[in-house]
Structures are given as C-alpha cells and as structure tokens.
Tab-separated table of N, CA and C in Angstrom:
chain	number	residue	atom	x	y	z
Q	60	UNK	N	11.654	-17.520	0.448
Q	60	UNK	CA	11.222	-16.136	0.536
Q	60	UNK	C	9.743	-16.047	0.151
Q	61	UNK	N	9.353	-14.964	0.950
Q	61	UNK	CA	7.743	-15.277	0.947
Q	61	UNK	C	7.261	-14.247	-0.998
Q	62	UNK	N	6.278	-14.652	-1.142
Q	62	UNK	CA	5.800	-13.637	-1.991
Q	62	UNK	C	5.093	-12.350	-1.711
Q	63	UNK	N	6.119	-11.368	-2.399
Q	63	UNK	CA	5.586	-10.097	-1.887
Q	63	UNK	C	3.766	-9.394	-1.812
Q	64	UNK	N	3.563	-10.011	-1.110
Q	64	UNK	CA	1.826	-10.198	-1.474
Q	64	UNK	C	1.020	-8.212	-1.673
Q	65	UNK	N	2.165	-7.407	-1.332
Q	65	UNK	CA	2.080	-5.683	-1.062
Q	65	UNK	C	1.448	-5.726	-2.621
Q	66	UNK	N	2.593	-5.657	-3.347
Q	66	UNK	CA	2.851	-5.865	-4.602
Q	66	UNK	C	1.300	-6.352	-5.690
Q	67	UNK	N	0.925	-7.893	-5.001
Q	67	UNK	CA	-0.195	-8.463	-5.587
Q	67	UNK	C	-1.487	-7.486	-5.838
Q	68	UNK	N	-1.189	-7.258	-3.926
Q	68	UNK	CA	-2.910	-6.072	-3.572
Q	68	UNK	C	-2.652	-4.849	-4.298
Q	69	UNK	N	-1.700	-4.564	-4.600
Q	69	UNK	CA	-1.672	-3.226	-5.295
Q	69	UNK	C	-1.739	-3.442	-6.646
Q	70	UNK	N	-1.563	-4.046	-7.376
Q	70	UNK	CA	-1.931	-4.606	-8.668
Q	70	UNK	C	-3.342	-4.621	-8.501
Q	71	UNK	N	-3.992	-5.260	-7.657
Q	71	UNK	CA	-5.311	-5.748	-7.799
Q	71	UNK	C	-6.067	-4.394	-7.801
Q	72	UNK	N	-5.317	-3.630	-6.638
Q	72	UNK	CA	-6.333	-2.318	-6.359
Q	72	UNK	C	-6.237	-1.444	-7.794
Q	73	UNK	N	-5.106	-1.263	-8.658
Q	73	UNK	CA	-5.246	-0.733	-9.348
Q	73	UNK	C	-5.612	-1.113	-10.954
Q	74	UNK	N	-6.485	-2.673	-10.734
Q	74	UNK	CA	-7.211	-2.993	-11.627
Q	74	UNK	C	-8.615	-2.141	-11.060
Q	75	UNK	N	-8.691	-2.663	-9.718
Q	75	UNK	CA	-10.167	-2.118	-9.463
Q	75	UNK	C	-10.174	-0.609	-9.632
Q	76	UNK	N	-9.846	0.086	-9.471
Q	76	UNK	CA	-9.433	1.356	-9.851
Q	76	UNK	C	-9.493	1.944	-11.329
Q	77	UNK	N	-9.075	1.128	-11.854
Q	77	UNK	CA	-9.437	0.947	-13.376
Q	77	UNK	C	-10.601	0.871	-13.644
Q	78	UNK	N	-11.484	-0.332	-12.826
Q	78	UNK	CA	-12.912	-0.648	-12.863
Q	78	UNK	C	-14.099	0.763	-12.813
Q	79	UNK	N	-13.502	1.148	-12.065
Q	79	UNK	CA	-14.330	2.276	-11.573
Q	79	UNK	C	-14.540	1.608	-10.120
Q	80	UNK	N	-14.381	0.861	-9.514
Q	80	UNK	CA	-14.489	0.328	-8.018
Q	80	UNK	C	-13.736	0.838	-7.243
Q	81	UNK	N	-13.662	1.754	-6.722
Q	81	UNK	CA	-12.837	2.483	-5.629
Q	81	UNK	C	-13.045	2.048	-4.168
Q	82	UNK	N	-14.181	1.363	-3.674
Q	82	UNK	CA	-14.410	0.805	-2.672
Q	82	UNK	C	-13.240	-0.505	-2.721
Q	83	UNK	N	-13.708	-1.636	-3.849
Q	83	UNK	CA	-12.750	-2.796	-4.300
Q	83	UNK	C	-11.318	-2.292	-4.069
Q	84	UNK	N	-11.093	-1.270	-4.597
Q	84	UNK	CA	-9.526	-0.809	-4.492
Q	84	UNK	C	-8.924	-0.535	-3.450
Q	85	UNK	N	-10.148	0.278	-2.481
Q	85	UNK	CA	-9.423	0.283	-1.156
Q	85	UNK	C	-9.374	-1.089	-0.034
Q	86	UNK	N	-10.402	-1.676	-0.512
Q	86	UNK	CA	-10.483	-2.993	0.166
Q	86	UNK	C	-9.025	-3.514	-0.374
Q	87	UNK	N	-8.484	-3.969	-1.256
Q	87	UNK	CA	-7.625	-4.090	-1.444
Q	87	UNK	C	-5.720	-4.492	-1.387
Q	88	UNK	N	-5.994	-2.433	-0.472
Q	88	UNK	CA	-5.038	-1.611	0.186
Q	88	UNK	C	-5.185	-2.292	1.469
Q	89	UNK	N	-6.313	-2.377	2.093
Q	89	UNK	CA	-6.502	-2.943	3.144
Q	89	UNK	C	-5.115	-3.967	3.375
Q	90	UNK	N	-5.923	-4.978	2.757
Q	90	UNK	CA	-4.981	-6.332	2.503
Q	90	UNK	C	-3.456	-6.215	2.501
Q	91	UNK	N	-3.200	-5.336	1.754
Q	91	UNK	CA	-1.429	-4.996	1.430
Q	91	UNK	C	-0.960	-4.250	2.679
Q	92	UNK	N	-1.994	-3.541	3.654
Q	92	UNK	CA	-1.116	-2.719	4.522
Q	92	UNK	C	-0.685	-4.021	5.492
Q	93	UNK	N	-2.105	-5.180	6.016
Q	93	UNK	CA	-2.353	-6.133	6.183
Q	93	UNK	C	-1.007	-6.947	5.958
Q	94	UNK	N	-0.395	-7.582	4.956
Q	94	UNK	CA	0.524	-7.841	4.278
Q	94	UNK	C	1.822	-7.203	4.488
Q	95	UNK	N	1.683	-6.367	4.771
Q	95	UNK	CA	3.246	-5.479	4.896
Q	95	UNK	C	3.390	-5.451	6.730
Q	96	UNK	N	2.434	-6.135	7.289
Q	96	UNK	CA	2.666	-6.125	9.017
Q	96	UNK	C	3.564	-7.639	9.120
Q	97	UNK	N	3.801	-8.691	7.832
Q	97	UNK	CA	3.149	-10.219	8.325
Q	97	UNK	C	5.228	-9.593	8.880
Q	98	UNK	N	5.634	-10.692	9.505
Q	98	UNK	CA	7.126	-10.536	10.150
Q	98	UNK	C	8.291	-10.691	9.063
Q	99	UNK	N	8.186	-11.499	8.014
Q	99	UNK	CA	9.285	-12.092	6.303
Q	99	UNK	C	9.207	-10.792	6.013
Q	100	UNK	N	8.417	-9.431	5.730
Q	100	UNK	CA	8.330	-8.537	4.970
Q	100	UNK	C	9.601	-8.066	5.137
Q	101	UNK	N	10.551	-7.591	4.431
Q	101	UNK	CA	11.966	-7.034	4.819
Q	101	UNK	C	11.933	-5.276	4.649
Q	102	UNK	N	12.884	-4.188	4.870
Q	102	UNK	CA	12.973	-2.900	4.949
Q	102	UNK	C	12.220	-2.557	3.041
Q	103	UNK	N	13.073	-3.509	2.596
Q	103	UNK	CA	12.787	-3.367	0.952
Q	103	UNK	C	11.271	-2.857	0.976
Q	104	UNK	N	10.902	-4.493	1.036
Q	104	UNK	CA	9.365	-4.572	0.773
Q	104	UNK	C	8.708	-3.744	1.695
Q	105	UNK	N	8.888	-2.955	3.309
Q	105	UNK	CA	7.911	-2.250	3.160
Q	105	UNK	C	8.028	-0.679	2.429
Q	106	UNK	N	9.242	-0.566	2.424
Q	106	UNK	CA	9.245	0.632	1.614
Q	106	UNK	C	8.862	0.634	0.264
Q	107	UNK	N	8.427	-0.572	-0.577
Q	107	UNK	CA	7.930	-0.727	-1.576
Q	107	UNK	C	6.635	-0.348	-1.322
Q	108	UNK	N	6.026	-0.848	-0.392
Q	108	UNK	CA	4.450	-0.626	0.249
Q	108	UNK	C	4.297	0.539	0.564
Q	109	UNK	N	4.899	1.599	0.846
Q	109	UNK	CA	4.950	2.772	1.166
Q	109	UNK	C	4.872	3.755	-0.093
Q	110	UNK	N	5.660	2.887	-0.761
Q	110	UNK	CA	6.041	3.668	-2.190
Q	110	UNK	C	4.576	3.101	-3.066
Q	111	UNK	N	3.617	2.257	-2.804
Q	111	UNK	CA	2.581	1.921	-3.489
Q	111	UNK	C	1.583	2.651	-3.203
Q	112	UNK	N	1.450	3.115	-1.432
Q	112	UNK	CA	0.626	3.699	-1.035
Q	112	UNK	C	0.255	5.039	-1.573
Q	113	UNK	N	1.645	5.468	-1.377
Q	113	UNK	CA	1.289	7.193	-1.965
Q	113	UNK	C	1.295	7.431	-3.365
Q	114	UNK	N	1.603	5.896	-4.569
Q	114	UNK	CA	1.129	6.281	-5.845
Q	114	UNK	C	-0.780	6.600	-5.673
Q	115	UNK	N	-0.796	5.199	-4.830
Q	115	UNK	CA	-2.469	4.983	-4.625
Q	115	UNK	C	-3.105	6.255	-4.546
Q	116	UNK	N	-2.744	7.031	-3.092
Q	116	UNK	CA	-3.411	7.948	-2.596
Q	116	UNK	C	-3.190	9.228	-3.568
Q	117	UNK	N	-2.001	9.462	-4.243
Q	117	UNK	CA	-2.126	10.640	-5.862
Q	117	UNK	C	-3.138	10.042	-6.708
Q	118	UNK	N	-3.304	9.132	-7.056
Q	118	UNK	CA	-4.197	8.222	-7.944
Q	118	UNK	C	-5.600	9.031	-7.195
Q	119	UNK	N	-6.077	9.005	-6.491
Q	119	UNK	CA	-6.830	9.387	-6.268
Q	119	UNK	C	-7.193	10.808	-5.438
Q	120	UNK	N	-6.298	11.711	-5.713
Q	120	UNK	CA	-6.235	13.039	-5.627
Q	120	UNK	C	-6.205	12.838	-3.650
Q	121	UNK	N	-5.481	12.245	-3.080
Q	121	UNK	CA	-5.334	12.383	-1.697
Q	121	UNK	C	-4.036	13.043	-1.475
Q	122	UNK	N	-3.423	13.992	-1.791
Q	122	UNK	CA	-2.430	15.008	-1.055
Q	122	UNK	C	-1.943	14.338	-0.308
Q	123	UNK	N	-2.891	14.378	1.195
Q	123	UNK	CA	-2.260	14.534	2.246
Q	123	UNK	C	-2.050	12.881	2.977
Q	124	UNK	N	-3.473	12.276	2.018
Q	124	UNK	CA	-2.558	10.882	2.736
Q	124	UNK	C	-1.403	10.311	1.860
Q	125	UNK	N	-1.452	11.176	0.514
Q	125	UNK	CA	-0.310	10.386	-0.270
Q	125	UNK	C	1.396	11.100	1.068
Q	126	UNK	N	1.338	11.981	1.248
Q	126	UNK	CA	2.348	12.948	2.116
Q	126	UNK	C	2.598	12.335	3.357
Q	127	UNK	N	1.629	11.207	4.043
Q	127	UNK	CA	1.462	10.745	5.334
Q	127	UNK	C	2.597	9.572	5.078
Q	128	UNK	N	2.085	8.940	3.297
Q	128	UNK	CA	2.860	7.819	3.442
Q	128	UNK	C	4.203	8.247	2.744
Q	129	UNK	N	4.589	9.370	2.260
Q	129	UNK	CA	5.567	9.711	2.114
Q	129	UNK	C	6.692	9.976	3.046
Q	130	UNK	N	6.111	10.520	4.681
Q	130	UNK	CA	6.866	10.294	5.237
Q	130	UNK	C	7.513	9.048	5.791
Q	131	UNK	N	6.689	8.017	5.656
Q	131	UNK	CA	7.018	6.681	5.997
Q	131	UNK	C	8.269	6.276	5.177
Q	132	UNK	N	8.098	6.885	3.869
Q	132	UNK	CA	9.020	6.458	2.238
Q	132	UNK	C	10.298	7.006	2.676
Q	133	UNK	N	10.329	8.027	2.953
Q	133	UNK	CA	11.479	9.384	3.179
Q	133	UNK	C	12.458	8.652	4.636
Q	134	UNK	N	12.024	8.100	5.541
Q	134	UNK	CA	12.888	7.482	6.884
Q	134	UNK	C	13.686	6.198	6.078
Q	135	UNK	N	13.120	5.632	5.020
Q	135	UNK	CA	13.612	4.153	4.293
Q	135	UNK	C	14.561	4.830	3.309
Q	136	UNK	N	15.519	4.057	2.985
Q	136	UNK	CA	16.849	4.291	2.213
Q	136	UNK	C	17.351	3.088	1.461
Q	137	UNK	N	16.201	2.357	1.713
Q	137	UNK	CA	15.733	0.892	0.653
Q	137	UNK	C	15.107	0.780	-0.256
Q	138	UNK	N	14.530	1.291	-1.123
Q	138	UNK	CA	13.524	2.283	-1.958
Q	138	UNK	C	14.156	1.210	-2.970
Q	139	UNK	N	13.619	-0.021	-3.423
Q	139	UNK	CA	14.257	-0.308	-4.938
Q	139	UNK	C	14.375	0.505	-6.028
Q	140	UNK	N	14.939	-0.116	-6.901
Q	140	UNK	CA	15.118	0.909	-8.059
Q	140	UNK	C	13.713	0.833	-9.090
Q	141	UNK	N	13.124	0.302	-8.878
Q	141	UNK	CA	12.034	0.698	-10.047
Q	141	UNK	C	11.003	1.706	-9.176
Q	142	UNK	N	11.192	2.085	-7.890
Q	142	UNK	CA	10.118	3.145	-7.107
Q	142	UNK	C	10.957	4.309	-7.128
Q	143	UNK	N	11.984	4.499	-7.339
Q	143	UNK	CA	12.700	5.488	-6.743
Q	143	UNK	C	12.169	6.818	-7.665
Q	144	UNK	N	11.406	6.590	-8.827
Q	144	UNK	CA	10.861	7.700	-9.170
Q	144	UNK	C	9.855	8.235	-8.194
Q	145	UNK	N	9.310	7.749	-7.028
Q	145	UNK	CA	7.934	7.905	-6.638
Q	145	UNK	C	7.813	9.158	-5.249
Q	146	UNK	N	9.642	9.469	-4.776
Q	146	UNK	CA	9.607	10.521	-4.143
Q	146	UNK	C	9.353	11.644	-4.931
Q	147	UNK	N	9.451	11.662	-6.631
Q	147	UNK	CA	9.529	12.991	-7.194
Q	147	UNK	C	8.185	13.315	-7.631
Q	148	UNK	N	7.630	11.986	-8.006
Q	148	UNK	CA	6.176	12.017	-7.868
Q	148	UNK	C	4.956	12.835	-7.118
Q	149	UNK	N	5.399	12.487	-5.656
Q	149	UNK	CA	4.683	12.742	-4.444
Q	149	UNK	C	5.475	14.649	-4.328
Q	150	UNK	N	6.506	15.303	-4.797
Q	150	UNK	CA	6.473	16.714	-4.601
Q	150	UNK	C	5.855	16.984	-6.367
Q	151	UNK	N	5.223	16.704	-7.172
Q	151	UNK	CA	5.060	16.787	-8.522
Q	151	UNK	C	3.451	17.241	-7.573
Q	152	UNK	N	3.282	16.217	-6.768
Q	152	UNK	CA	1.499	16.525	-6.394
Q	152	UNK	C	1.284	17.137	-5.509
Q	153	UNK	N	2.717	17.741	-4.690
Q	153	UNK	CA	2.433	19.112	-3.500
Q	153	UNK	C	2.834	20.069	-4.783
Q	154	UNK	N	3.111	20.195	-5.701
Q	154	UNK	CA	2.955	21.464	-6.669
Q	154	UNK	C	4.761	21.487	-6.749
Q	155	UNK	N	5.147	20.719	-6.064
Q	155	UNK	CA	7.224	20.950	-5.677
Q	155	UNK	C	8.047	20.669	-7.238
Q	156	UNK	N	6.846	21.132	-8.577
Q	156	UNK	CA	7.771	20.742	-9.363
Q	156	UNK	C	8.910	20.820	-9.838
Q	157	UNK	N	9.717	22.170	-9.082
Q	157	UNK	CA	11.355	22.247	-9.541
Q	157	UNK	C	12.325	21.563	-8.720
Q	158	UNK	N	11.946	20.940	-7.997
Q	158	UNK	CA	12.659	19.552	-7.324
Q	158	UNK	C	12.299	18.646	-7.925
Q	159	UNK	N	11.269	18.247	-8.197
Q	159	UNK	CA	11.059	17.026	-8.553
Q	159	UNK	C	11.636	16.942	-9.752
Q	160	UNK	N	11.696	17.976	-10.615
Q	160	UNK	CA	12.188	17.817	-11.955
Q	160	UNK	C	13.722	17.201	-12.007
Q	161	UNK	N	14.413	18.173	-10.923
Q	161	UNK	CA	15.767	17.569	-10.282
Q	161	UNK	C	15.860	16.335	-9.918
Q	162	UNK	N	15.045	15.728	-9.382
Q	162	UNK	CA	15.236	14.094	-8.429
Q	162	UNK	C	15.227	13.455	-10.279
Q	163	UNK	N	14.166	13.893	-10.748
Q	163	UNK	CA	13.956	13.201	-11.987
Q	163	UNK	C	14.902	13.015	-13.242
Q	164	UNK	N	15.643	14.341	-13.530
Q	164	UNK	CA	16.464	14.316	-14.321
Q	164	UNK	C	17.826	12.918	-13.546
Q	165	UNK	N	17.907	13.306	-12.594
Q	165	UNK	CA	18.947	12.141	-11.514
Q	165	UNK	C	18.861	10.733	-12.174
Q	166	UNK	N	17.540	10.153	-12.053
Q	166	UNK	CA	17.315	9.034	-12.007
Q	166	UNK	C	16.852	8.689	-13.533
Q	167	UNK	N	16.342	9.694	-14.466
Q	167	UNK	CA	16.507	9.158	-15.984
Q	167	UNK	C	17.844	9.323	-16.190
Q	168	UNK	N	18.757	9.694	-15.633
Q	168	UNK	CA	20.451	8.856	-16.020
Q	168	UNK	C	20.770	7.431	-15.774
Q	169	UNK	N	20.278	7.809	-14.415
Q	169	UNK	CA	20.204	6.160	-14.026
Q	169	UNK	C	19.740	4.970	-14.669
Q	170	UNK	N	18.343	4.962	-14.966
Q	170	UNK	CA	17.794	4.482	-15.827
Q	170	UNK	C	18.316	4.341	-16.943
Q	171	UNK	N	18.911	4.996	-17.882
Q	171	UNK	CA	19.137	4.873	-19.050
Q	171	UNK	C	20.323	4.070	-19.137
Q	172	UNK	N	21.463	4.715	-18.053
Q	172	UNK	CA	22.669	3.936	-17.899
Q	172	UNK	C	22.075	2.171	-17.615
Q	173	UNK	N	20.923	1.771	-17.021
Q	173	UNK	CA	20.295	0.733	-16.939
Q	173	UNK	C	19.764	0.191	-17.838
Q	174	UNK	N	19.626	0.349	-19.019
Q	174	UNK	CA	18.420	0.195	-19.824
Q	174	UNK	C	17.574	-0.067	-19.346
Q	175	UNK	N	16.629	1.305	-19.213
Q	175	UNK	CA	15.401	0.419	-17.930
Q	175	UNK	C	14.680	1.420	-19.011
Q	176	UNK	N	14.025	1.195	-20.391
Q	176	UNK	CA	13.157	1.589	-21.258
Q	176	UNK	C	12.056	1.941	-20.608
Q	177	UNK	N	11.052	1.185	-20.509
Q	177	UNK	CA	9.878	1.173	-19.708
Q	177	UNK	C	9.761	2.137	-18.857
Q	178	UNK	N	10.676	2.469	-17.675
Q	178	UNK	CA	11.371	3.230	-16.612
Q	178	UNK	C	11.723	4.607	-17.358
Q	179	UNK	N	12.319	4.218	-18.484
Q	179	UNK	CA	12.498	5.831	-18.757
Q	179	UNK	C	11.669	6.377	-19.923
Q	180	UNK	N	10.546	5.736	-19.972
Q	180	UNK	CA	8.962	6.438	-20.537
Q	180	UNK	C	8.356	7.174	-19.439
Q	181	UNK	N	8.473	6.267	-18.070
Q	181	UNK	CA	7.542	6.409	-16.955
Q	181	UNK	C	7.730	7.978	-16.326
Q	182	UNK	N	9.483	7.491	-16.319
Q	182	UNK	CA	10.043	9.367	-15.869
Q	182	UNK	C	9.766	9.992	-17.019
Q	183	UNK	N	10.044	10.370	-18.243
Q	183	UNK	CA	9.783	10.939	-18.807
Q	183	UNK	C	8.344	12.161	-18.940
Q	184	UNK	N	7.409	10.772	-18.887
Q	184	UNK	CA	5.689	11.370	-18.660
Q	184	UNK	C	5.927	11.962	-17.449
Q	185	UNK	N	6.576	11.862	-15.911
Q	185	UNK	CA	6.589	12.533	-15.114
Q	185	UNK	C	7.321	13.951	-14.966
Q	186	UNK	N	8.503	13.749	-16.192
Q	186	UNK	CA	8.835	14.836	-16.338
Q	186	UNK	C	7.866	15.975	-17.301
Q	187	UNK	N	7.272	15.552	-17.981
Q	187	UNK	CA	5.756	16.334	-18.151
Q	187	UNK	C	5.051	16.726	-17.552
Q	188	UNK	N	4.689	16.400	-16.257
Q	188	UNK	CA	4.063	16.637	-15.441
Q	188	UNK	C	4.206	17.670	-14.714
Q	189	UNK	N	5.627	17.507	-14.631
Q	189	UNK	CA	6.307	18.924	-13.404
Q	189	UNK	C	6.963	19.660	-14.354
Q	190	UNK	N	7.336	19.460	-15.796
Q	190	UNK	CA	7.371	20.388	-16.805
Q	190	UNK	C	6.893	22.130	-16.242
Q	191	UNK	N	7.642	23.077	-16.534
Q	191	UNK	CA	6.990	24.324	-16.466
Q	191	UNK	C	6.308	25.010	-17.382
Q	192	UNK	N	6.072	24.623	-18.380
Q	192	UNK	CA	5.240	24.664	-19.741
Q	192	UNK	C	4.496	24.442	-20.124
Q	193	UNK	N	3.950	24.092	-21.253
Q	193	UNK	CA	3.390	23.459	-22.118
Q	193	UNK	C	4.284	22.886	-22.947
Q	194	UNK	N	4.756	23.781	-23.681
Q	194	UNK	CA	6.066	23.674	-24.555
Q	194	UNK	C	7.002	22.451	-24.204
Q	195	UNK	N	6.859	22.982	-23.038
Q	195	UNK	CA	8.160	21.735	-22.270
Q	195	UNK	C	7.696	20.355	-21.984
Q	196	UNK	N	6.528	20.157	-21.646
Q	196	UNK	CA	5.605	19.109	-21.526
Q	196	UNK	C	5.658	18.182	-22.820
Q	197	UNK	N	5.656	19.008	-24.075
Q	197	UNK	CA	5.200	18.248	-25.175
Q	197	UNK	C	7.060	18.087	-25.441
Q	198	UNK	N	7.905	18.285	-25.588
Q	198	UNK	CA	9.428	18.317	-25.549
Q	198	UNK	C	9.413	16.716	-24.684
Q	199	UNK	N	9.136	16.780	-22.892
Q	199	UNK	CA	9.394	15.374	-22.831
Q	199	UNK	C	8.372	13.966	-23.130
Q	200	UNK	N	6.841	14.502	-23.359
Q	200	UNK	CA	6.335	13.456	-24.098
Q	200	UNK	C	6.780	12.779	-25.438
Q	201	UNK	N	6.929	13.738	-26.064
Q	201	UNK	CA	7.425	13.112	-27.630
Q	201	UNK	C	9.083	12.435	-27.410
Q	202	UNK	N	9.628	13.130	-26.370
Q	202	UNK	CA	10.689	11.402	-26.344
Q	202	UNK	C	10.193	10.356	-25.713
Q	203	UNK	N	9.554	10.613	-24.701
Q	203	UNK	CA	9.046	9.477	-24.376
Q	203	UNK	C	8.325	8.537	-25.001
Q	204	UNK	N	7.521	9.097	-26.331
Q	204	UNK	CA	6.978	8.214	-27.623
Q	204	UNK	C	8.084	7.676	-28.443
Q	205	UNK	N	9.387	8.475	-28.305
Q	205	UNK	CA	10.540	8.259	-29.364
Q	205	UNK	C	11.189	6.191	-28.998
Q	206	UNK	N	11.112	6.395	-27.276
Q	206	UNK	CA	11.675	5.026	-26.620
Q	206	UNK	C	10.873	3.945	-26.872
C-alpha cells in the first residue's frame, strides 16, 4: 500500500502556514491534489484529501473554496473517523452553527465511546466555536482543558 502522500502535503502545508508562507502552503496543496489523482489512492484517501482541503481553505478564511471542496466531501461516505468532525466544521464557517453543533454533539459520543482524547479536545474547541454564547463557549473550552 502506497503512502498516503495527501496526508504528507498537508502536514507540510500546514507547517508552512504556520511559517507565515502561504505561497509554500499552497504550493504544497498543489502536490496533494497532485497526489490524490495518482490511481492506489482509494475512496478513503480521497475523501481524506477533500476533508484536508476544506480544513485548508477555512484556515485561510476561503468560504467558498472550503464549500467547493465540501461538496466533493458530502458525495463520499468514506470519511475516516478522525475527519468526520470536518463536515461540522465547514457549516461552523457558513455561520450553520446549530447543525453543526448537532453533527458535533453525534460524534463527541463517538469519540469518547472510542477513547479518542485528542479527538475529543478537537470537537470540543469546535464546539466553542459554534457555541451560541460566550458563556457557552467558555462551558466547552474548560472541558476541553479538563481531558
């Protein structure tokens, strides 16, 4: 089995991204979309790539291309389990936060029934995000400091 190389470039882009290199980062993306054409890539992996894209494109306040690759995400029903937060994500950044809060509460069961710690910091902070509060915001950060 090949190595998921989607995976690599998106790591990389979101060091460069880190950098302050946003050019580096998209060069990057390049590579991984690149990568997600080669023929080994399976339904998984590109819906992983899909699911990288539109963290990318929120990462950098793109709406509508994060939404472009959302529809790509939304036809796949292969979505591993460590992305599956990333549809609630992508309506968190069309403003859809009382769904997303729903997809989210879903899958921090899941998670937890998993011990997937890490995973259920990640939802957590996202459930801050689409929080309707303030109040409520600081309610799921401070568990998420609790894990």
């Amino acid at each position: 089995m090949p190595i998921p190389l989607t995976s690599v470039y998106f790591r990389l882009a979101q060091t460069r991204l880190a950098r302050g290199d946003a050019a580096g980062a998209n060069a990057m993306m390049a590579k991984a979309d690149q990568a997600a054409l080669h023929p080994t890539v399976t339904p998984t992996g590109r819906a992983a790539h899909a699911a990288y894209r539109v963290m990318f494109a929120i990462q950098q306040d793109d709406v509508d291309g994060a939404q472009d690759w959302g529809k790509r995400l939304s036809e796949s029903a292969v979505l591993g389990f460590l992305l599956q937060h990333v549809p609630a994500r992508l309506l968190i950044a069309r403003g859809e936060k009382t769904a997303a809060m729903k997809q989210l509460q879903d899958f921090y069961l899941k998670a937890e029934e998993a011990g997937a710690q890490g995973l259920i910091i990640n939802i957590r902070v996202y459930q801050a995000l689409a929080a309707a509060t303030p109040a409520e915001a600081l309610i799921f950060l401070s568990e998420a400091l609790e894990k």
